[in-house]
Short mmCIF file of C-alpha atoms in Angstrom, two decimals:
data_model
loop_
_atom_site.label_atom_id
_atom_site.label_comp_id
_atom_site.label_asym_id
_atom_site.label_seq_id
_atom_site.Cartn_x
_atom_site.Cartn_y
_atom_site.Cartn_z
CA MET A 1 42.19 8.94 -11.81
CA THR A 2 44.02 12.15 -10.84
CA ASN A 3 43.80 11.61 -7.08
CA SER A 4 44.44 8.64 -4.79
CA GLN A 5 43.98 7.70 -1.17
CA PHE A 6 47.35 9.35 -0.46
CA THR A 7 46.46 12.75 -1.94
CA PRO A 8 46.36 15.30 0.91
CA GLY A 9 43.37 17.55 1.47
CA VAL A 10 39.69 17.12 0.64
CA VAL A 11 39.50 15.97 -2.95
CA PRO A 12 37.24 13.86 -5.21
CA GLY A 13 38.09 10.80 -7.26
CA ARG A 14 40.29 8.87 -4.86
CA LEU A 15 39.17 5.48 -6.19
CA SER A 16 38.43 3.75 -9.49
CA HIS A 17 34.92 3.62 -10.88
CA ASP A 18 34.68 -0.11 -10.14
CA SER A 19 35.74 0.47 -6.54
CA TYR A 20 32.89 2.91 -5.94
CA CYS A 21 30.40 0.46 -7.44
CA THR A 22 31.69 -2.36 -5.26
CA ASN A 23 31.97 -0.30 -2.07
CA PHE A 24 28.42 1.04 -2.28
CA SER A 25 26.68 -2.16 -3.31
CA ASP A 26 24.05 -3.76 -1.10
CA VAL A 27 25.67 -4.50 2.25
CA ALA A 28 23.22 -7.35 2.94
CA PRO A 29 21.98 -8.93 -0.32
CA PRO A 30 18.48 -10.33 -0.18
CA LEU A 31 17.58 -13.95 0.43
CA ASP A 32 16.19 -15.89 -2.54
CA ALA A 33 13.03 -17.94 -2.13
CA HIS A 34 14.88 -21.15 -1.22
CA GLN A 35 17.12 -19.40 1.30
CA ALA A 36 14.09 -17.74 2.88
CA ARG A 37 12.27 -21.08 3.24
CA VAL A 38 15.32 -22.71 4.84
CA GLU A 39 15.86 -19.80 7.26
CA SER A 40 12.18 -19.67 8.20
CA ASP A 41 12.33 -23.33 9.23
CA ARG A 42 14.73 -22.32 12.04
CA CYS A 43 11.97 -20.42 13.84
CA TYR A 44 10.37 -22.11 16.88
CA PHE A 45 7.15 -20.09 16.32
CA CYS A 46 7.10 -19.24 20.01
CA HIS A 47 3.91 -18.48 21.87
CA ASP A 48 4.19 -14.98 23.44
CA ALA A 49 7.28 -14.59 21.27
CA PRO A 50 10.00 -12.36 22.77
CA CYS A 51 10.88 -11.11 19.27
CA THR A 52 7.38 -9.62 18.88
CA GLU A 53 7.64 -8.05 22.31
CA ALA A 54 10.93 -6.44 21.28
CA CYS A 55 9.55 -4.96 18.04
CA PRO A 56 8.44 -1.30 18.50
CA THR A 57 5.73 -1.85 15.91
CA SER A 58 4.56 -5.18 17.47
CA ILE A 59 4.74 -7.18 14.22
CA ASP A 60 3.58 -10.79 14.73
CA ILE A 61 6.97 -12.18 13.79
CA PRO A 62 6.26 -15.91 14.26
CA LEU A 63 3.17 -15.58 12.09
CA PHE A 64 4.92 -13.89 9.18
CA ILE A 65 7.81 -16.35 9.36
CA ARG A 66 5.37 -19.28 9.32
CA GLN A 67 3.73 -17.72 6.25
CA ILE A 68 7.07 -17.63 4.50
CA ALA A 69 7.72 -21.24 5.55
CA THR A 70 4.43 -22.28 3.93
CA GLY A 71 5.31 -20.52 0.68
CA THR A 72 3.10 -17.45 1.04
CA PRO A 73 5.52 -14.51 1.34
CA GLU A 74 2.84 -12.01 0.20
CA ALA A 75 0.66 -13.00 3.14
CA ALA A 76 3.71 -12.53 5.32
CA ALA A 77 4.16 -9.05 3.89
CA LEU A 78 0.57 -8.13 4.78
CA THR A 79 1.20 -9.27 8.35
CA ILE A 80 4.24 -7.02 8.49
CA LEU A 81 2.83 -4.01 6.67
CA SER A 82 -0.40 -3.91 8.62
CA GLN A 83 1.74 -2.99 11.61
CA ASN A 84 4.64 -1.24 9.90
CA ILE A 85 3.95 0.28 6.51
CA LEU A 86 7.67 1.02 6.11
CA GLY A 87 8.58 -2.59 6.85
CA GLY A 88 10.78 -2.77 3.75
CA MET A 89 13.11 -0.03 4.96
CA CYS A 90 13.02 -1.22 8.55
CA ALA A 91 14.13 -4.68 7.34
CA ARG A 92 17.22 -2.97 5.98
CA VAL A 93 18.09 -0.45 8.68
CA CYS A 94 16.66 -1.67 12.02
CA PRO A 95 19.23 -2.58 14.65
CA THR A 96 17.69 -6.05 14.76
CA GLU A 97 20.54 -7.30 16.93
CA ASN A 98 19.22 -5.02 19.69
CA LEU A 99 15.52 -5.66 18.99
CA CYS A 100 13.85 -8.75 17.54
CA GLU A 101 16.92 -10.82 16.77
CA GLY A 102 18.53 -9.89 20.05
CA SER A 103 15.49 -11.39 21.82
CA CYS A 104 15.28 -14.50 19.60
CA VAL A 105 15.24 -17.81 21.49
CA ARG A 106 17.77 -19.16 18.98
CA GLN A 107 20.09 -16.30 19.94
CA THR A 108 19.83 -17.26 23.59
CA ALA A 109 20.32 -20.97 22.93
CA GLU A 110 22.79 -20.98 20.07
CA GLY A 111 24.22 -17.49 19.68
CA LYS A 112 22.68 -17.27 16.17
CA PRO A 113 19.21 -15.82 15.90
CA VAL A 114 16.72 -16.43 13.14
CA GLU A 115 17.48 -13.85 10.46
CA ILE A 116 14.26 -11.93 11.07
CA GLY A 117 15.34 -8.80 9.26
CA ALA A 118 16.36 -10.68 6.11
CA LEU A 119 13.06 -12.62 6.16
CA GLN A 120 11.10 -9.39 6.57
CA ARG A 121 12.93 -7.93 3.56
CA HIS A 122 12.15 -11.04 1.52
CA ALA A 123 8.44 -10.72 2.24
CA THR A 124 8.13 -6.99 1.72
CA ASP A 125 10.26 -6.99 -1.44
CA THR A 126 8.04 -9.72 -2.86
CA ILE A 127 4.84 -7.76 -2.39
CA MET A 128 6.34 -4.46 -3.52
CA ALA A 129 7.48 -6.11 -6.78
CA ARG A 130 3.79 -6.50 -7.65
CA GLN A 131 3.66 -2.68 -7.99
CA SER A 132 0.01 -2.60 -6.89
CA HIS A 133 -0.78 -1.44 -3.37
CA PRO A 134 -2.25 -4.07 -1.01
CA PHE A 135 -4.34 -1.71 1.11
CA LEU A 136 -7.60 0.04 0.20
CA ARG A 137 -9.04 3.33 1.45
CA ALA A 138 -12.22 3.45 3.42
CA ALA A 139 -15.10 5.62 2.24
CA PRO A 140 -14.17 9.33 2.27
CA THR A 141 -14.92 11.03 5.61
CA GLY A 142 -14.66 14.61 4.36
CA ARG A 143 -12.06 15.34 7.03
CA THR A 144 -8.59 16.69 6.20
CA VAL A 145 -5.38 16.42 8.21
CA ALA A 146 -2.09 18.32 7.82
CA VAL A 147 1.04 16.27 8.41
CA VAL A 148 4.22 18.29 8.83
CA GLY A 149 7.27 16.23 7.85
CA ALA A 150 7.35 13.40 5.30
CA GLY A 151 9.74 11.22 7.25
CA PRO A 152 8.93 7.80 8.74
CA ALA A 153 6.55 9.15 11.38
CA GLY A 154 4.73 11.48 8.99
CA LEU A 155 4.47 8.84 6.23
CA ALA A 156 3.14 6.21 8.65
CA CYS A 157 0.62 8.67 10.07
CA ALA A 158 -0.50 9.82 6.59
CA HIS A 159 -0.93 6.28 5.27
CA ARG A 160 -3.00 5.13 8.22
CA LEU A 161 -5.21 8.24 8.06
CA ALA A 162 -5.68 7.75 4.32
CA MET A 163 -6.69 4.13 4.95
CA HIS A 164 -9.40 5.44 7.26
CA GLY A 165 -10.75 7.65 4.47
CA HIS A 166 -9.34 11.00 5.55
CA ASP A 167 -7.60 13.38 3.13
CA VAL A 168 -4.02 14.13 4.08
CA VAL A 169 -1.67 16.91 2.99
CA LEU A 170 1.98 16.19 3.67
CA HIS A 171 4.17 19.29 4.16
CA GLU A 172 7.87 18.50 3.65
CA ALA A 173 10.74 20.97 4.10
CA ARG A 174 13.09 19.20 1.70
CA ALA A 175 12.85 18.62 -2.02
CA LYS A 176 11.98 14.93 -1.58
CA PRO A 177 9.93 12.97 0.94
CA GLY A 178 11.40 10.21 3.07
CA GLY A 179 13.14 12.08 5.87
CA LEU A 180 15.77 9.99 7.60
CA ASN A 181 15.26 7.10 5.15
CA GLU A 182 16.03 9.35 2.17
CA TYR A 183 18.70 11.63 3.63
CA GLY A 184 20.06 10.13 6.81
CA ILE A 185 21.25 6.54 6.43
CA ALA A 186 24.23 4.96 4.74
CA SER A 187 23.77 4.42 1.02
CA TYR A 188 24.88 0.79 1.14
CA LYS A 189 21.94 -0.05 3.41
CA ALA A 190 19.24 0.97 0.91
CA VAL A 191 20.57 0.79 -2.63
CA ASP A 192 18.90 1.55 -5.97
CA GLY A 193 16.80 4.40 -4.61
CA PHE A 194 14.80 2.13 -2.35
CA ALA A 195 13.66 4.93 -0.02
CA ALA A 196 12.04 6.84 -2.89
CA ARG A 197 10.51 3.69 -4.32
CA GLU A 198 9.00 2.78 -0.96
CA VAL A 199 7.43 6.24 -0.61
CA ALA A 200 5.98 6.05 -4.14
CA TRP A 201 4.55 2.62 -3.32
CA LEU A 202 3.07 3.90 -0.04
CA MET A 203 1.43 6.85 -1.78
CA GLN A 204 -0.57 4.46 -3.97
CA ILE A 205 -3.08 4.25 -1.15
CA GLY A 206 -4.47 7.55 -2.48
CA GLY A 207 -5.81 10.52 -0.54
CA ILE A 208 -2.33 11.89 0.23
CA ARG A 209 -1.07 15.07 -1.36
CA LEU A 210 2.56 16.20 -1.01
CA ILE A 211 3.74 19.78 -0.75
CA ASP A 212 7.53 19.89 -0.79
CA ASP A 213 9.88 22.73 0.13
CA TRP A 214 7.44 23.80 2.86
CA GLN A 215 8.79 24.53 6.31
CA LEU A 216 6.84 25.27 9.47
CA GLY A 217 7.54 28.82 10.59
CA ARG A 218 8.96 29.88 7.23
CA ASP A 219 6.10 29.02 4.86
CA GLY A 220 3.24 28.77 7.32
CA VAL A 221 2.41 28.79 11.01
CA LEU A 222 0.76 26.26 13.19
CA ALA A 223 -2.26 28.45 13.90
CA ASP A 224 -3.05 28.59 10.18
CA LEU A 225 -2.74 24.84 9.82
CA ALA A 226 -4.99 24.29 12.83
CA GLY A 227 -7.55 26.62 11.29
CA ASP A 228 -7.41 25.10 7.79
CA TYR A 229 -7.39 21.42 8.75
CA ASP A 230 -9.36 19.24 11.13
CA ALA A 231 -6.19 17.99 12.80
CA VAL A 232 -2.40 18.43 12.60
CA PHE A 233 0.41 15.94 13.08
CA LEU A 234 3.98 17.17 13.60
CA GLY A 235 6.69 14.78 12.51
CA MET A 236 9.42 17.08 11.21
CA GLY A 237 12.31 15.33 12.97
CA LEU A 238 15.35 17.19 14.22
CA SER A 239 16.87 19.89 12.06
CA GLY A 240 19.60 21.34 14.27
CA VAL A 241 23.01 19.93 15.07
CA ASN A 242 24.83 20.15 18.41
CA ALA A 243 28.00 22.18 18.42
CA LEU A 244 31.41 21.15 19.72
CA ARG A 245 31.70 24.55 21.44
CA LEU A 246 35.36 24.84 20.56
CA VAL A 247 37.29 27.79 19.15
CA GLY A 248 37.92 27.19 15.46
CA GLU A 249 34.80 25.06 14.92
CA ASP A 250 34.04 27.23 11.89
CA LYS A 251 37.25 26.24 10.05
CA ARG A 252 36.97 24.71 6.60
CA GLY A 253 36.64 20.96 6.63
CA ILE A 254 34.42 20.76 9.71
CA GLU A 255 30.79 19.90 9.05
CA PRO A 256 27.85 17.96 10.50
CA ALA A 257 27.93 14.23 9.70
CA THR A 258 24.25 14.47 8.77
CA GLY A 259 25.03 16.96 6.00
CA PHE A 260 27.76 14.73 4.61
CA ILE A 261 25.45 11.67 4.61
CA ALA A 262 22.64 13.63 2.97
CA GLU A 263 24.93 14.94 0.22
CA LEU A 264 26.26 11.44 -0.41
CA ARG A 265 22.74 9.99 -0.57
CA GLN A 266 21.72 12.49 -3.24
CA ALA A 267 24.94 12.36 -5.25
CA ARG A 268 24.64 11.10 -8.82
CA ASP A 269 28.39 10.52 -9.15
CA LEU A 270 30.21 9.31 -6.09
CA ALA A 271 33.58 9.95 -7.72
CA ALA A 272 32.76 13.66 -7.76
CA LEU A 273 32.26 13.80 -3.98
CA PRO A 274 35.35 15.24 -2.22
CA ILE A 275 36.60 13.38 0.81
CA GLY A 276 39.57 13.97 3.07
CA ARG A 277 42.65 11.81 3.33
CA ASP A 278 42.51 11.97 7.12
CA VAL A 279 38.95 11.98 8.47
CA VAL A 280 37.89 12.28 12.11
CA VAL A 281 34.31 11.58 13.22
CA ILE A 282 33.34 12.83 16.65
CA GLY A 283 30.49 10.88 18.21
CA GLY A 284 29.42 7.32 18.89
CA GLY A 285 26.00 6.76 17.40
CA MET A 286 24.70 5.22 14.18
CA THR A 287 25.27 8.52 12.36
CA ALA A 288 28.92 8.51 13.37
CA VAL A 289 29.37 4.95 12.09
CA ASP A 290 27.51 5.67 8.82
CA ALA A 291 29.67 8.75 8.17
CA ALA A 292 32.92 7.02 9.08
CA VAL A 293 32.31 3.88 7.00
CA GLN A 294 31.20 5.86 3.97
CA ALA A 295 34.26 8.10 4.26
CA ARG A 296 36.39 4.97 4.01
CA LEU A 297 34.32 3.68 1.09
CA LEU A 298 34.88 6.98 -0.72
CA GLY A 299 38.62 6.50 -0.42
CA ALA A 300 39.72 8.22 2.80
CA LEU A 301 43.02 6.73 3.88
CA ASN A 302 42.64 7.17 7.66
CA VAL A 303 39.28 7.36 9.39
CA SER A 304 38.81 7.53 13.15
CA ILE A 305 35.70 7.60 15.29
CA VAL A 306 36.39 9.28 18.63
CA TYR A 307 33.87 8.75 21.44
CA ARG A 308 33.99 10.33 24.89
CA ARG A 309 32.97 7.18 26.73
CA ALA A 310 33.81 3.46 26.52
CA ARG A 311 32.87 1.43 23.44
CA ALA A 312 30.33 -0.55 25.47
CA GLU A 313 28.46 2.74 26.03
CA MET A 314 28.37 3.79 22.40
CA PRO A 315 24.83 4.31 21.10
CA ALA A 316 25.82 2.52 17.89
CA SER A 317 25.14 -1.22 18.21
CA ALA A 318 27.94 -3.75 18.57
CA HIS A 319 27.11 -4.99 15.05
CA GLU A 320 27.57 -1.48 13.62
CA GLN A 321 30.82 -1.04 15.52
CA GLU A 322 32.16 -4.33 14.12
CA HIS A 323 31.09 -3.22 10.66
CA ALA A 324 33.10 -0.04 11.06
CA LEU A 325 36.16 -1.92 12.24
CA ALA A 326 35.87 -4.41 9.39
CA ASN A 327 35.94 -1.49 6.96
CA GLY A 328 39.16 -0.09 8.39
CA VAL A 329 37.72 2.53 10.72
CA ARG A 330 39.58 3.04 13.98
CA ILE A 331 37.48 3.54 17.09
CA ILE A 332 39.08 5.56 19.89
CA GLU A 333 37.19 5.48 23.14
CA ASN A 334 37.25 7.62 26.27
CA ALA A 335 38.41 10.79 24.55
CA ALA A 336 36.80 14.20 23.98
CA PRO A 337 37.84 17.07 21.69
CA VAL A 338 39.44 20.04 23.40
CA ALA A 339 41.01 22.07 20.55
CA ILE A 340 40.98 22.50 16.82
CA HIS A 341 44.22 23.40 15.05
CA GLY A 342 44.78 24.79 11.57
CA ASN A 343 45.13 28.00 9.63
CA GLY A 344 41.81 28.61 7.90
CA ALA A 345 41.20 24.90 7.42
CA VAL A 346 41.35 22.17 10.00
CA ARG A 347 44.66 20.30 10.20
CA GLU A 348 44.52 18.59 13.59
CA VAL A 349 42.04 17.91 16.37
CA GLU A 350 43.34 17.71 19.90
CA PHE A 351 41.66 15.32 22.31
CA ALA A 352 41.89 14.72 26.04
CA TYR A 353 41.35 11.30 27.55
CA THR A 354 38.34 11.11 29.85
CA ARG A 355 37.56 9.31 33.08
CA ARG A 356 34.69 8.99 35.48
CA GLY A 357 34.97 11.28 38.46
CA ALA A 358 32.86 12.40 41.38
CA GLN A 359 30.97 14.82 39.13
CA GLY A 360 30.60 12.39 36.24
CA LEU A 361 32.71 12.36 33.09
CA GLU A 362 35.75 14.56 33.36
CA LEU A 363 38.78 15.41 31.22
CA THR A 364 42.28 14.24 32.21
CA ASP A 365 45.44 16.19 31.47
CA GLN A 366 46.57 13.55 28.99
CA THR A 367 46.04 14.73 25.42
CA PHE A 368 46.78 13.60 21.88
CA ARG A 369 46.27 14.96 18.39
CA LEU A 370 44.87 13.44 15.24
CA SER A 371 45.66 14.70 11.77
CA ALA A 372 42.46 15.77 10.09
CA ASP A 373 41.67 17.54 6.86
CA GLN A 374 37.97 16.71 7.37
CA VAL A 375 35.97 16.44 10.59
CA PHE A 376 32.39 15.26 10.88
CA LYS A 377 30.36 16.19 13.97
CA ALA A 378 27.98 13.43 15.05
CA ILE A 379 27.18 14.44 18.61
CA GLY A 380 23.42 14.65 18.32
CA GLN A 381 20.73 16.78 16.72
CA THR A 382 18.35 19.35 18.11
CA LEU A 383 14.80 20.43 17.50
CA GLY A 384 14.35 23.53 15.35
CA PRO A 385 12.25 26.55 16.41
CA MET A 386 8.78 25.53 17.63
CA PRO A 387 5.53 27.51 17.90
CA ALA A 388 4.94 29.02 21.34
CA GLU A 389 1.80 26.96 21.89
CA ILE A 390 3.76 23.68 21.70
CA ALA A 391 5.17 22.69 25.10
CA LEU A 392 8.64 21.20 25.11
CA GLU A 393 10.38 18.84 27.51
CA SER A 394 14.06 17.90 27.44
CA GLY A 395 14.41 19.71 24.13
CA LYS A 396 11.63 17.83 22.37
CA ILE A 397 7.86 18.15 21.90
CA ARG A 398 6.03 16.91 24.97
CA THR A 399 3.30 14.38 24.12
CA ASP A 400 1.04 12.05 26.06
CA ALA A 401 0.74 8.32 25.46
CA LEU A 402 -1.55 8.94 22.47
CA GLY A 403 0.81 11.45 20.82
CA ARG A 404 -1.25 14.50 21.75
CA THR A 405 0.65 17.74 22.33
CA SER A 406 -0.20 20.68 24.56
CA ALA A 407 -2.04 22.33 21.65
CA ALA A 408 -5.60 21.18 20.99
CA GLY A 409 -5.97 19.21 17.79
CA VAL A 410 -2.22 18.78 17.34
CA TRP A 411 -0.30 15.48 17.64
CA ALA A 412 3.40 14.73 17.25
CA GLY A 413 5.68 11.74 16.79
CA GLY A 414 9.09 10.60 15.64
CA ASP A 415 12.43 12.12 16.54
CA CYS A 416 10.93 15.57 17.23
CA ALA A 417 8.78 14.19 20.05
CA LEU A 418 9.77 13.14 23.52
CA GLY A 419 10.26 9.38 23.50
CA GLY A 420 11.59 9.25 19.94
CA ASP A 421 14.91 7.39 19.84
CA ASP A 422 16.21 8.13 16.35
CA LEU A 423 14.99 4.82 14.92
CA THR A 424 12.83 4.48 11.83
CA VAL A 425 10.80 1.70 13.44
CA THR A 426 9.98 3.76 16.54
CA ALA A 427 8.95 6.75 14.44
CA VAL A 428 6.66 4.50 12.38
CA ALA A 429 4.99 3.18 15.53
CA GLN A 430 4.43 6.67 16.89
CA GLY A 431 3.04 8.01 13.59
CA ARG A 432 0.72 4.98 13.22
CA ASP A 433 -0.59 5.19 16.79
CA ALA A 434 -1.14 8.94 16.57
CA ALA A 435 -3.10 8.39 13.38
CA GLU A 436 -5.42 5.99 15.17
CA ASP A 437 -6.09 8.52 17.89
CA ILE A 438 -6.58 11.29 15.34
CA HIS A 439 -9.11 9.07 13.55
CA ASN A 440 -11.02 8.44 16.79
CA PHE A 441 -10.98 12.17 17.50
CA LEU A 442 -12.26 13.07 14.04
CA MET A 443 -15.00 10.48 14.15
CA GLY A 444 -16.08 11.43 17.66
CA ALA A 445 -15.19 8.05 19.09
#
């Protein structure tokens, strides 16, 4: 090893081979059959269960847990997957502490919820290990649908449409399908290429064709899709990144956190990935945490997350914040960047402390500097260029309750649509529900 955690600059190979393997192993190893049965016995099997109400995909959680308790995890998986076809990934990445587990009666009574996410993973992993797909297509309808974006929303929409017998063509801008699941989450949350394996498993339904490296506006326009297909679903996510709007933002060493995460997710050799000694992540969401923790796991000596508001207001869940702290990441609250220093490459970032004033959040005259040879921006993403016929609201595609856009025959869902909240599970729900409305539309219902 030629470099270490103390080597200045942005360099590869800061750790030993064994350290990389350990650091990027499964952050939450799966339950075995016995552990799953024991944990499932903790469920009260509530009527009108609050956990189900808290799930964006409305999975019947007490039912699938009871099915695990009775020794039928594959039946449990069908209960899950009938509502959420990406239930395997959601079991790994959902902020369950804010959703189902946060609403669990056990959490309220004892401060320790039933491990719903782990039980969901146990069930879905069991059925996926069979290799065969549990759902069958209906008789072909002769109708074709274009789905733009092979992320969670697009995949959920495509699968449900295929189940109804429609032919679907997925148009994906990247080299691989999966969207956020493939390119946008921490590697330790979905090890061993799980995102790609889940997509391959989903595609076994049949009737779905993938066209990769196809981008709306570059390789085709919406009018052509609307003319060539019976319906169109837009689920391309968010491709832009918000800027800091500071002089020097173009210095070497400053990049979007999403780009760093995507590069790491696709890397074949983690030791070859360069990482700074002093890393600063600006932002407070899940992306900020994923970037910061993985920077530490790659061998960065000092990693700081800086958020403009209080920790309690961070979009990242308390669980994710604690995970960052446990991995040696420092969280600095109530501070915003005001200047970037360095000659060609970033060397320091200057921050001002913030406070609430009459006009909202405002900067104070108290400042401090953090050493930084690498800075990751995680202050939100933006929608890319959209066709003129698609109405926008608050920077996203405006849709009604059924997912319909302002353009006839065009639906949208996921992060690109108004109401998307950057969660895989919400995107799945929107893609699934839009598919049902598209099906009704195509069949004249």
